[in-house]
XYZ file of C-alpha atoms in Angstrom:
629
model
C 68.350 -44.808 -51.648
C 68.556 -46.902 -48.614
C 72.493 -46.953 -48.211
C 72.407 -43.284 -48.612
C 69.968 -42.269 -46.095
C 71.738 -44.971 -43.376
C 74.919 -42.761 -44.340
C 73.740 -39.336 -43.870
C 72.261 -40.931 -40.156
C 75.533 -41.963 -39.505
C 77.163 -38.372 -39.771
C 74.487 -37.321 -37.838
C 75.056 -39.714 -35.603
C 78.820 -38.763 -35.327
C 78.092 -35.081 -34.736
C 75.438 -35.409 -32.469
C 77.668 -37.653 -30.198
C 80.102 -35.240 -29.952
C 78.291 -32.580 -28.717
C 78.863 -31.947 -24.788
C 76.142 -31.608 -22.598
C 78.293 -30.886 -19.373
C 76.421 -27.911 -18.912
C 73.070 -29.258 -18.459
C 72.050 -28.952 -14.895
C 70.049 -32.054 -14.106
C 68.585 -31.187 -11.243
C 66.825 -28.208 -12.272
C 65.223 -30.009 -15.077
C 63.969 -32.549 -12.295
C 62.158 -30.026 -10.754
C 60.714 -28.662 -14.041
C 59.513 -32.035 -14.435
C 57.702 -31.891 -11.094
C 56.301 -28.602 -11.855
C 54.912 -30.491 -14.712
C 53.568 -33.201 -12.971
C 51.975 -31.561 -9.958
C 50.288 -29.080 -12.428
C 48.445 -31.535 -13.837
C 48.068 -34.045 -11.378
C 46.638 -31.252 -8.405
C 44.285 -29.786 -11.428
C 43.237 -33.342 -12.145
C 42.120 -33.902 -8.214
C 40.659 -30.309 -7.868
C 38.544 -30.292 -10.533
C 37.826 -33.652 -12.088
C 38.206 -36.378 -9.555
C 36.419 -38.967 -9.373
C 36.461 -39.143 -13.472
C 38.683 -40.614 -15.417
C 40.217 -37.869 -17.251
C 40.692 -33.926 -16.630
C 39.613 -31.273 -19.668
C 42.807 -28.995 -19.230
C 40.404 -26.160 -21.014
C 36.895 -26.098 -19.217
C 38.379 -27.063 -16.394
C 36.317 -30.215 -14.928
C 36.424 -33.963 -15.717
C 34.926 -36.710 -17.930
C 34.934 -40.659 -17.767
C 36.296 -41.893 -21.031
C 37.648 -45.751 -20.205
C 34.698 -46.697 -17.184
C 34.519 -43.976 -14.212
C 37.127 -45.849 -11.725
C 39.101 -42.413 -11.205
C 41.679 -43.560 -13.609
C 44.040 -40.582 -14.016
C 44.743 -41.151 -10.333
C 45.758 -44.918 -10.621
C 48.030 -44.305 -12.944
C 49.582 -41.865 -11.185
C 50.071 -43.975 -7.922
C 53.420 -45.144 -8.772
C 54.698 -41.792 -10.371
C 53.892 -40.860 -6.938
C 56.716 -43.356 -5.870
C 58.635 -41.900 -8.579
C 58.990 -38.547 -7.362
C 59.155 -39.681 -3.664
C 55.540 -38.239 -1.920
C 55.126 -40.906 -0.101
C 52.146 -39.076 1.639
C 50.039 -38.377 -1.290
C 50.841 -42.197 -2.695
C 49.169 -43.233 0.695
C 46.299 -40.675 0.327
C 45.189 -41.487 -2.890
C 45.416 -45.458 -2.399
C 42.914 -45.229 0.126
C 40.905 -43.082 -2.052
C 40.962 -45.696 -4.598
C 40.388 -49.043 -1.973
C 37.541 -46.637 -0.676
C 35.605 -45.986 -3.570
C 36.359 -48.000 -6.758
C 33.554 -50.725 -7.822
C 34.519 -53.439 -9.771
C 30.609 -53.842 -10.165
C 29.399 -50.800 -12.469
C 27.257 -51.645 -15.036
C 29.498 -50.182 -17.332
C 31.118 -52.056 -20.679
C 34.982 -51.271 -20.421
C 38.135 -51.374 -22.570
C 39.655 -54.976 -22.206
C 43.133 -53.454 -23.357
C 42.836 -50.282 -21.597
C 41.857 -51.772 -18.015
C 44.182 -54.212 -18.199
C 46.903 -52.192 -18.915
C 46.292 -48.605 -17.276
C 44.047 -50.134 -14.098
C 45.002 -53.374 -13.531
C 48.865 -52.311 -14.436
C 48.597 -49.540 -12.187
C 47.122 -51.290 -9.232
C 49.851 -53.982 -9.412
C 52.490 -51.589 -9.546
C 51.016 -49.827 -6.836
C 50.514 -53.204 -4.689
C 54.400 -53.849 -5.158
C 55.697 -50.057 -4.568
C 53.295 -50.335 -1.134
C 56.330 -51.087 1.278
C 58.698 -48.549 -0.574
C 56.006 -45.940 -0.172
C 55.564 -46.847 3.889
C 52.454 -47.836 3.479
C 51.380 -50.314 6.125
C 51.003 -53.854 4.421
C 49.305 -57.657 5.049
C 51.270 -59.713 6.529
C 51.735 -62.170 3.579
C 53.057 -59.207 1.587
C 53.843 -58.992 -1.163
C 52.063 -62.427 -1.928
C 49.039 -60.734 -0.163
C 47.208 -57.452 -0.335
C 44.413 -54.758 -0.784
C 45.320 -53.561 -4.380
C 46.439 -57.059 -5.004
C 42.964 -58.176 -4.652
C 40.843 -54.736 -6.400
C 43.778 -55.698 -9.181
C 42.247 -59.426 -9.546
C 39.099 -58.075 -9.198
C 39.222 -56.152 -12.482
C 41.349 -58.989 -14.306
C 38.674 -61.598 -13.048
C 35.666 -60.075 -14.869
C 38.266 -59.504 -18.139
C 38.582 -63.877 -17.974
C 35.379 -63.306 -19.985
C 36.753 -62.057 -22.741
C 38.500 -64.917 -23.468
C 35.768 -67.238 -24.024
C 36.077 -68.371 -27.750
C 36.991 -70.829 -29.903
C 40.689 -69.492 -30.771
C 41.406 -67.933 -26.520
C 41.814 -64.817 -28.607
C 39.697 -62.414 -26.279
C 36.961 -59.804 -27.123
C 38.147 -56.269 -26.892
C 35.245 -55.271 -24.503
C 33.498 -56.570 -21.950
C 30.788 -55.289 -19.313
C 32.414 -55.424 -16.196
C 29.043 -55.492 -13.767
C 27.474 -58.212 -15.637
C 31.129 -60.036 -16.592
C 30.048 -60.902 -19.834
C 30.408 -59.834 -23.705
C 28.294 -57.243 -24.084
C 25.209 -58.066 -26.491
C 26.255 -57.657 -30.531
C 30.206 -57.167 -29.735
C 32.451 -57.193 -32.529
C 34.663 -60.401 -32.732
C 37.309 -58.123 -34.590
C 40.191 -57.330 -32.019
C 43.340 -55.105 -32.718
C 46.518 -57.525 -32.729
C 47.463 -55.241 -29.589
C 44.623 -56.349 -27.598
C 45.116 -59.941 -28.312
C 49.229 -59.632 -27.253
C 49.080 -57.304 -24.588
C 48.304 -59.073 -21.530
C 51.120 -61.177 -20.486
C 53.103 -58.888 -18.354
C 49.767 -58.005 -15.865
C 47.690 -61.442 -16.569
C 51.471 -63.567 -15.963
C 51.878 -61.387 -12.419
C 48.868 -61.903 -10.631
C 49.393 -65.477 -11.311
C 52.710 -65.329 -9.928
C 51.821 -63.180 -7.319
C 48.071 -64.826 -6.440
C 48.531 -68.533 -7.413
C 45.945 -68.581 -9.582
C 47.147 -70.162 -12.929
C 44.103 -69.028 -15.136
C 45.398 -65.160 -15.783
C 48.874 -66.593 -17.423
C 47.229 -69.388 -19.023
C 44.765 -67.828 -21.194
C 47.235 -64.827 -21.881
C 49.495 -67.535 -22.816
C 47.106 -69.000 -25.207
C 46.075 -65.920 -26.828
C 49.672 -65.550 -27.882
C 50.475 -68.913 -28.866
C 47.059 -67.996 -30.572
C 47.982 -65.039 -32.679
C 51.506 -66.854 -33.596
C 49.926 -69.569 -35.158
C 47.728 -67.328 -37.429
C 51.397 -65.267 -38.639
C 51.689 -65.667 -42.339
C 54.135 -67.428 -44.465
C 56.530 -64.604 -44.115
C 56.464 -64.495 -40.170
C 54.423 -60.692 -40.168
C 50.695 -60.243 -38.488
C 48.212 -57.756 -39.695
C 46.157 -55.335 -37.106
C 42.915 -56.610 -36.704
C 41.580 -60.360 -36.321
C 38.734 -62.073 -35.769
C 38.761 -63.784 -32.670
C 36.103 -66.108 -33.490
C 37.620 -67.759 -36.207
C 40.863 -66.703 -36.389
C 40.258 -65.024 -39.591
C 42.650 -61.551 -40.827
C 40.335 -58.669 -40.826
C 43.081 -56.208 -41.036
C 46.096 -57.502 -43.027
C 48.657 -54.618 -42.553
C 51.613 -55.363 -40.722
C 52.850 -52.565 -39.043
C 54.826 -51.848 -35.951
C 51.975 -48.764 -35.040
C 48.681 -48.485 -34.176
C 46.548 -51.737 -33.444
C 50.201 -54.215 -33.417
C 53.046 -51.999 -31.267
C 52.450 -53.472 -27.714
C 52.286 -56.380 -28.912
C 55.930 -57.117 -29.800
C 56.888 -55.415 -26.585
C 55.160 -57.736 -24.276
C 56.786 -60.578 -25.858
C 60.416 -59.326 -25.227
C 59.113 -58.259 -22.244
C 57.371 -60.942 -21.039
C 59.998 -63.355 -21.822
C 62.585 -61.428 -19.272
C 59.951 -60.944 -15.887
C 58.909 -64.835 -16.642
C 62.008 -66.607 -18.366
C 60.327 -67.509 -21.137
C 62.496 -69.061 -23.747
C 59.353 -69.945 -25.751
C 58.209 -65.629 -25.867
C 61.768 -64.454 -27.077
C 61.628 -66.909 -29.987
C 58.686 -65.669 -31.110
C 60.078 -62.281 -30.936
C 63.370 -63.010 -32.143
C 61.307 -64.078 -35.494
C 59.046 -61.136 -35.728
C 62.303 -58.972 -35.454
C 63.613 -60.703 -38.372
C 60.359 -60.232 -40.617
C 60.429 -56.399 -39.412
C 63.910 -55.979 -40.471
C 63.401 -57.186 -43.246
C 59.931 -55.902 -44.340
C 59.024 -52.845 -42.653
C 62.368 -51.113 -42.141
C 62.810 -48.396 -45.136
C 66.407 -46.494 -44.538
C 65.620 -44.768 -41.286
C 62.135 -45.557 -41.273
C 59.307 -47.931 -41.009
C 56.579 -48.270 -43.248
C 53.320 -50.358 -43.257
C 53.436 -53.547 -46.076
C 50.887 -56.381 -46.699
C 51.261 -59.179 -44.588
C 51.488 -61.557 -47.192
C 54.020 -60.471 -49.470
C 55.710 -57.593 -47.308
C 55.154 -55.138 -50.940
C 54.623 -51.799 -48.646
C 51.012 -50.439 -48.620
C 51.925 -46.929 -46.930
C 55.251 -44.701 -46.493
C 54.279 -43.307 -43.067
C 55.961 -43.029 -39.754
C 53.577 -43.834 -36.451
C 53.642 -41.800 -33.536
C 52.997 -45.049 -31.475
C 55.837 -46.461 -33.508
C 58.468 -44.743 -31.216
C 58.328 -47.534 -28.545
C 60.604 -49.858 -30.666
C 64.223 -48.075 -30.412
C 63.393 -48.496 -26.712
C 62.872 -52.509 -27.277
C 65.833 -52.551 -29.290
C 68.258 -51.351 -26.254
C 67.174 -54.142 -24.496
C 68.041 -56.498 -26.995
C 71.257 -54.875 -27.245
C 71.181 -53.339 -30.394
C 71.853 -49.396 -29.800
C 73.079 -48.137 -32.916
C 69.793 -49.163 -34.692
C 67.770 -47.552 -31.645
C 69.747 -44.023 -31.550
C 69.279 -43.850 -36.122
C 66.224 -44.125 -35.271
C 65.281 -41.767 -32.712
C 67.432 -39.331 -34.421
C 64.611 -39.741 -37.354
C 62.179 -38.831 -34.695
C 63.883 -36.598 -33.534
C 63.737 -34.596 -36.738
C 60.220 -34.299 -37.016
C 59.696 -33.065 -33.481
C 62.143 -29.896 -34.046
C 60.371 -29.551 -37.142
C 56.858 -29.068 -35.760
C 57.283 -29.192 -31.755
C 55.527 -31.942 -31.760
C 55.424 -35.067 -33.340
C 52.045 -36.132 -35.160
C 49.854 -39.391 -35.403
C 51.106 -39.978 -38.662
C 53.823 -38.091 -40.521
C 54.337 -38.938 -44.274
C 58.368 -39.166 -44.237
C 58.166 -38.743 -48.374
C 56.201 -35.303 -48.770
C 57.543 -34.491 -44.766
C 54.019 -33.613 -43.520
C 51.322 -34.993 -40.916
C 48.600 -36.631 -42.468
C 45.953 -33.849 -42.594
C 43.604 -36.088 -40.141
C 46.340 -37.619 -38.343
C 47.980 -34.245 -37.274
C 47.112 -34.565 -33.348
C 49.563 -35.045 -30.674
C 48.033 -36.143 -27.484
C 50.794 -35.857 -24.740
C 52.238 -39.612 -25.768
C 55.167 -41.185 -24.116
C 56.414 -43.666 -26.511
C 59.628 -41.365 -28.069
C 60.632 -39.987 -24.711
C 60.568 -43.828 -23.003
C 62.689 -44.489 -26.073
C 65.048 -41.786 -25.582
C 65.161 -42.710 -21.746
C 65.852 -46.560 -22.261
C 68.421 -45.674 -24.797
C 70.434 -42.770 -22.352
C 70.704 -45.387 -19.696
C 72.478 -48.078 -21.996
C 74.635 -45.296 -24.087
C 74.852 -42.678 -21.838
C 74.930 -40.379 -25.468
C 74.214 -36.758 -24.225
C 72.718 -35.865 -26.967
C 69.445 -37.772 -25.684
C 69.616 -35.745 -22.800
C 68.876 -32.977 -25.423
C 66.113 -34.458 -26.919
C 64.337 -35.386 -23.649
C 64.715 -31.490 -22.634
C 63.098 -30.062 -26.478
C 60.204 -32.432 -25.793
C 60.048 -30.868 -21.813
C 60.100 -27.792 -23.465
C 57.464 -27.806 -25.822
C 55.054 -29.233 -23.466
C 56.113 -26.478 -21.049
C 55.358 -24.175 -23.858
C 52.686 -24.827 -25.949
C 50.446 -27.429 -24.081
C 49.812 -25.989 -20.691
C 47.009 -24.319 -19.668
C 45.420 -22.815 -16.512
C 44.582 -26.200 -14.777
C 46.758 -28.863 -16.944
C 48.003 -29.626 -20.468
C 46.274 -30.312 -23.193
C 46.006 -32.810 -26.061
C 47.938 -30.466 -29.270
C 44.887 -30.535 -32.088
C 47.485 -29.669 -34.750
C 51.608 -30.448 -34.432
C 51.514 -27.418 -37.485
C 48.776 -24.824 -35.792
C 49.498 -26.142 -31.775
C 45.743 -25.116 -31.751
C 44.682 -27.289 -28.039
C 41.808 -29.762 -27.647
C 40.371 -30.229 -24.321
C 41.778 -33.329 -22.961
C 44.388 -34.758 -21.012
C 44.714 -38.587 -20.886
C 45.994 -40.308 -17.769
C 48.979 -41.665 -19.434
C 50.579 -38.108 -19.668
C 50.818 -38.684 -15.668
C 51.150 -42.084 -16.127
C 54.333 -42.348 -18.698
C 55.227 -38.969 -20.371
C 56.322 -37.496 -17.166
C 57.769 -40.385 -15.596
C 59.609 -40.870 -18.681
C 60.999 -37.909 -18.543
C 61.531 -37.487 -14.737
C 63.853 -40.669 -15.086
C 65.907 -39.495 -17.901
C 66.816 -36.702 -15.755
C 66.983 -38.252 -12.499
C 70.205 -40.252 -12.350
C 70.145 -42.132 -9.057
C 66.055 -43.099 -8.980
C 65.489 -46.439 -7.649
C 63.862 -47.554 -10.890
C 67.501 -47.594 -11.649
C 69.050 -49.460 -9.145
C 71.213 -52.269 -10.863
C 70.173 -55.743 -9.371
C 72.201 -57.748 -7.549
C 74.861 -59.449 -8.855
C 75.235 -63.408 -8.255
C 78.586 -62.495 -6.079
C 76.955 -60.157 -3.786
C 75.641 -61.047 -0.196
C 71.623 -60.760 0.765
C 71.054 -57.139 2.575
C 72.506 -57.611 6.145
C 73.199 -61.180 5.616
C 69.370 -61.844 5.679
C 67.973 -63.308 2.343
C 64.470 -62.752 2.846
C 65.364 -59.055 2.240
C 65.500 -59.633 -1.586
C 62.183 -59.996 -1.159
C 61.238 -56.997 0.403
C 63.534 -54.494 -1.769
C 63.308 -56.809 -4.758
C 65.931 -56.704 -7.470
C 64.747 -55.241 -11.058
C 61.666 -53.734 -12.526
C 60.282 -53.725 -16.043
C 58.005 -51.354 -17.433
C 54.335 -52.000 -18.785
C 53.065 -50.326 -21.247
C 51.882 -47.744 -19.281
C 55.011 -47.157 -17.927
C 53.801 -49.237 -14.790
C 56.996 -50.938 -13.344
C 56.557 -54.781 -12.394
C 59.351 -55.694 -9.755
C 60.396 -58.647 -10.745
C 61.929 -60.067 -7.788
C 58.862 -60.037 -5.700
C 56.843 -61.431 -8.407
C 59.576 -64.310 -8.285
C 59.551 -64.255 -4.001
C 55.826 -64.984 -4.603
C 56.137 -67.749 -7.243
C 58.067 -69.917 -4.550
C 55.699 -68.554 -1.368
C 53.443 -69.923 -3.733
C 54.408 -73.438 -3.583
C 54.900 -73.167 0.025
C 52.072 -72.768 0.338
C 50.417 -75.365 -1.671
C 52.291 -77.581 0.273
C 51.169 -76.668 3.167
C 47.138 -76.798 2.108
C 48.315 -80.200 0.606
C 49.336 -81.753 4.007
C 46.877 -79.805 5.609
C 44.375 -81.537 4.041
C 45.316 -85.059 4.019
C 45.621 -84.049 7.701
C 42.157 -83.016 7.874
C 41.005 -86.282 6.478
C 42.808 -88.699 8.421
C 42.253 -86.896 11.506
C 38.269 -86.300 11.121
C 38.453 -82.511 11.508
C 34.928 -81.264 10.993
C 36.365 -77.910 9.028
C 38.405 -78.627 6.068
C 42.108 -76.740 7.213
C 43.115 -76.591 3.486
C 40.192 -74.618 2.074
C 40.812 -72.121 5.052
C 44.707 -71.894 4.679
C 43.499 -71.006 0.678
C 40.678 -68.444 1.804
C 42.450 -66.433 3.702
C 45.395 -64.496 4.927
C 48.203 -65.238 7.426
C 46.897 -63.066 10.134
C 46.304 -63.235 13.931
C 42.421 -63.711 13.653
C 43.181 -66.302 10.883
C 45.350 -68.206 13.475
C 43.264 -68.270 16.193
C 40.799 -70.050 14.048
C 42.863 -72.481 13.353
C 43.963 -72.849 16.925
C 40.308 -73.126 17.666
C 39.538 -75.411 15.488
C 41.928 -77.949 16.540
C 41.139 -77.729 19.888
C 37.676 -78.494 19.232
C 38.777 -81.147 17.229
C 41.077 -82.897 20.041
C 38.703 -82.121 22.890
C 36.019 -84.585 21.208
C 38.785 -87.299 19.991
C 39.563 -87.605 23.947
C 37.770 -89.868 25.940
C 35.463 -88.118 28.310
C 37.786 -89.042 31.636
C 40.629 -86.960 30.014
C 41.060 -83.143 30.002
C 42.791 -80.948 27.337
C 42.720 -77.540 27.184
C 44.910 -76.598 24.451
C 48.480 -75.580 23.780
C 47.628 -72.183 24.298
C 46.107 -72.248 27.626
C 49.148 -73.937 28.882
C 48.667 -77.560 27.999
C 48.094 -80.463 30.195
C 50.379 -80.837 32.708
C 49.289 -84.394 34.197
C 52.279 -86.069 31.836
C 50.090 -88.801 30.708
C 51.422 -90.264 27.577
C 48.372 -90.097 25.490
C 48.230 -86.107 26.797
C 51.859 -86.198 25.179
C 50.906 -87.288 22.306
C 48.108 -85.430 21.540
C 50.459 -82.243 22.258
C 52.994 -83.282 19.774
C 49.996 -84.118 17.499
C 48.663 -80.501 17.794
C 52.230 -79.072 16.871
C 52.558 -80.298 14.154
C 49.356 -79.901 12.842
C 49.795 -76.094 13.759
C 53.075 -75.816 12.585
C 51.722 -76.909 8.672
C 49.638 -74.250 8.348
C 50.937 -71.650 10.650
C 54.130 -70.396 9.648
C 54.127 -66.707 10.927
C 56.409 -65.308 12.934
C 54.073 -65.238 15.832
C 53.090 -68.884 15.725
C 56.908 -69.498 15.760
C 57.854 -67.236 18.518
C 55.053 -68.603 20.842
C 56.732 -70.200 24.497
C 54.706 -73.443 24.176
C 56.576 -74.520 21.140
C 60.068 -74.996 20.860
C 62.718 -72.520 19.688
C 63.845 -74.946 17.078
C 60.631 -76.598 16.159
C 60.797 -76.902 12.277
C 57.186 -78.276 11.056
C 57.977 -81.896 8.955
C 56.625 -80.469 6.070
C 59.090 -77.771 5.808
C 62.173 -80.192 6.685
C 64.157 -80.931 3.254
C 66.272 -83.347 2.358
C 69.210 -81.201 3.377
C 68.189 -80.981 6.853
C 67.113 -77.671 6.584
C 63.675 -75.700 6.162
C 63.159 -73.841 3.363
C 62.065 -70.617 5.075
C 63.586 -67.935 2.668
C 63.419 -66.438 -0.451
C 65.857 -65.979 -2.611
C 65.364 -64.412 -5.606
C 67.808 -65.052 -8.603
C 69.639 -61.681 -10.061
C 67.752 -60.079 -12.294
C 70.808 -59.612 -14.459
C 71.792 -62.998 -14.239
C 68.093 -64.080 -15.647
C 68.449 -61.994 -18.443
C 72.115 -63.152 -19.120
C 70.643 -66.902 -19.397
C 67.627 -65.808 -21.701
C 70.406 -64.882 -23.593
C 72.552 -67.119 -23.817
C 70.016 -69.787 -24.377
C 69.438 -71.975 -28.035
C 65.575 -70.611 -29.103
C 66.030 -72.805 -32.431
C 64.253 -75.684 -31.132
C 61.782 -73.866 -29.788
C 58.366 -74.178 -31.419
């Protein structure tokens, strides 16, 4: 049964290649895509912001995942997307102005983690792009960089238990477990935090959010069974299966995403091993001809012949792995229900070819058209042009409504219920934007090991940065700035480092390290500093000697101690000023390099270069995971 069903995808395959899509005029359906987008998105702010969500029917809003406006943060960077810079600005400043990270409200550990802090940090590192006027410190430093940490700090909570497998809520005022919480968490909430939790560690310095995302994966890998499968649902207290289906749908999908995932943005050998091994046990377990199906974790027998709407994020994984014929069979499956209903349900029973009667909703998800997107850009097949403009046209069709689109109650009926989520805005229109949209940046191809920084200045990799990769809310992480920060990072540690063994041998009465690691690079920053070293001199002198500080001009008697002290006070400055205003001031030398950034080279490290995103990928690779445990 199996080798006939992967021949008859095969012919399809062939003939659906063939076909010519030359006549598709790409930049109409961009604009039909807008049209989309801006329907919803201008309904959403006239008639339900501040909620969460907008009810495309009555026409006002609701809070469904905590009341912090979230249809509008995850539209921020589809904002980007399109290119209105203006309203990007606008509605960051809404969000900065009136978001509280200290609501009395229990919250979604999964969905605020993905959707808010996702969408903040994509936000943070679009900012520049977007001309929106940023820190100095960028992007190591920042407004939505901090409201982003904000958030993930009061999620730490969650991870409080005996296996670092977290809770799957937690009351965000209080920043505990709320009282009589379940300790049963989906697999997906457990394995879908490395990609948000690993950049604001990068990007912050603040190891914790990577380390106990780490953990709960190394967690959840440990529990697999003999076979190398995971069920749905565990408990996170003990570690115990609650849930023992493996599937590659609801409660698990994400999960195996953020490990391929993860392992590119962070170059970790020890994520794509795990994933490399799950693949195997899917392959051979779950995949049923053209299909996947849901089998016991245990013995792989299969426990249910049904196809997962959510399920349509793995051809998209599989292009990135390389593996496109696989990823195009499959979408072609997809494919087939959607032209059979317009729509493609929950759950679809691929033996009887019908929805599960109480599975039969389609709510606006992304997952097939981010497929078909990931898979056009590696094939170029026109054919999933075709797809991406049936699935435009059915929402077009059947889900609009006077102020937005709405959730379809019944792929058979296309009878509406009254809600649009925020990841419509979020991912199924940004999806499809970029499948049409040739030359967005999101596409730009990194740069390649042979090609010079951006007018022969490297610290411009790390303001364009060189590569993004998608959350799953289709929030794209830059990955080069996330690696700029990783080595401002140590710079800076450095820095407090000598800073304070300055501060010690020196007597300073305020600690320079713990204000270097309080606070920003910025002018009023500085002049404490400057202040507080002056201070500091003006009572190490004896009281028959005058100094008045660098910045007043210096002493000018030439005494030798006077000389000293001056030197002194440069290089103290230097270590923990390292702006360009510090540097450019006419009491210190043009070529004054502070000793702690001299190497052994001769030469301060005072760029960034980021390696090629490409070439990063090309070493994961390339590398030996077999001795990886």
């Amino acid at each position: 049964m199996r080798q006939i069903l992967t021949l008859f995808v095969l012919i399809l395959l062939l003939t659906y290649s063939s076909n010519s899509n030359e006549n598709l005029d790409l930049e109409s359906l961009k604009q039909r895509v807008k049209h989309l987008f801006y329907h919803g998105y201008d309904s959403y702010m006239k008639h339900a912001y501040p909620h969460d969500e907008l009810r495309p029917i009555s026409c006002d809003g609701q809070d469904t995942w905590g009341s912090f406006s979230l249809s509008l943060i995850d539209s921020l960077d589809t904002l980007v997307v399109l290119g209105n810079h203006t309203e990007f600005q606008r509605g960051v400043n809404l969000i900065l102005e009136n978001v509280d990270t200290n609501r009395n409200v229990n919250i979604s550990v999964f969905e605020t983690n993905i959707r808010i802090v996702g969408g903040l940090l994509s936000a943070h590192l679009l900012a520049k792009r977007a001309g929106l006027a940023v820190e100095p410190g960028w992007p190591c430093h920042g407004k939505l960089l901090d409201l982003a940490e904000r958030f993930a700090s009061k999620l730490l909570h969650a991870f409080e238990t005996p296996t670092g497998m977290p809770y799957g809520t937690i009351n965000i005022g209080k920043g505990r477990v709320p009282r009589h919480e379940t300790p049963i968490s989906c697999v997906a909430t457990v394995g879908t935090l490395i990609l948000e939790f690993g950049t604001l560690s990068r990007l912050t310095g603040d190891p914790r959010y990577e380390e106990v995302a780490m953990k709960a994966l190394r967690a959840l890998w440990s529990h697999r069974s003999t076979i190398g499968l995971v069920g749905n649902h565990i408990n996170v207290l003990t570690g115990a299966w609650v849930g023992r289906e493996a599937t590659l749908g609801t409660g698990v999908d994400s999960y195996f995403e953020y490990l391929l995932k993860g392992s590119i943005l962070f170059r970790l050998p020890e994520l794509d091993a795990m994933f490399r091994e799950y693949r195997e046990a899917i392959t051979k377990y779950l995949r049923f001809g053209q299909w996947h199906v849901m089998a016991s974790m245990d013995t792989g027998m299969v426990t249910s012949a049904v196809y997962q709407s959510l399920e349509s994020f793995w051809p998209g994984v599989l292009a990135m792995t390389g593996n496109m014929q696989e990823a195009k069979e499959l979408l072609i499956s997809y494919h087939s229900v959607w032209k059979k209903f317009g729509f493609l349900p929950e759950m679809f029973d691929f033996t009887s070819g019908t929805p599960l009667r109480s599975r039969s909703i389609y709510p606006l998800r992304p997952e097939f058209i981010e497929s078909i997107m990931h898979v056009y850009r590696a094939t170029k097949d026109p054919y999933l042009l075709e797809m991406g403009v049936n699935i435009l046209t059915s929402i077009e069709r059947d889900a609009k409504t006077s102020c937005g689109f709405a959730t379809i109650a019944n792929v058979q009926t296309h009878t509406k219920q009254n809600r649009m989520e925020s990841f419509f805005l979020s991912e199924t229109v940004k999806y499809l934007y970029l499948l049409f949209d040739e030359d967005n940046f999101l596409h730009r191809n990194p740069l390649s090991a042979s090609d010079s920084p951006p007018n022969g200045n490297e610290d411009d990799f790390c303001s364009q940065g060189s590569g993004y990769i998608f959350n799953s809310e289709a929030h794209p992480l830059d990955a080069g700035l996330i690696h700029c920060c990783s080595i401002q990072r140590l710079r800076e540690s450095e820095v407090i480092n000598s800073a304070e063994s300055l501060s010690t041998s020196l007597g300073l009465k305020t600690d320079l390290g713990s204000l270097v690691n309080g606070s920003a690079i910025t002018s009023s920053f500085q002049e404490s500093i400057l202040a507080e070293i002056d201070s500091t001199f003006k009572e190490l002198l004896s009281p028959s000697m005058t100094w008045t500080g660098v910045k007043d001009g210096g002493n000018t008697n030439q005494n030798p101690i006077d000389d000293f002290l001056e030197q002194l006070w440069r290089i103290m400055s230097g270590d923990v000023l390292l702006s360009s205003s510090f540097k450019n001031n006419p009491s210190i030398p043009p070529d004054y390099v502070p000793p702690v950034m001299h190497r052994n080279s001769g030469q301060p490290l005072m760029t960034c270069p980021t390696v090629p995103f490409h070439v990063r990928l090309n070493s994961m690779r390339d590398m030996d995971y077999r001795n990886v445990k």
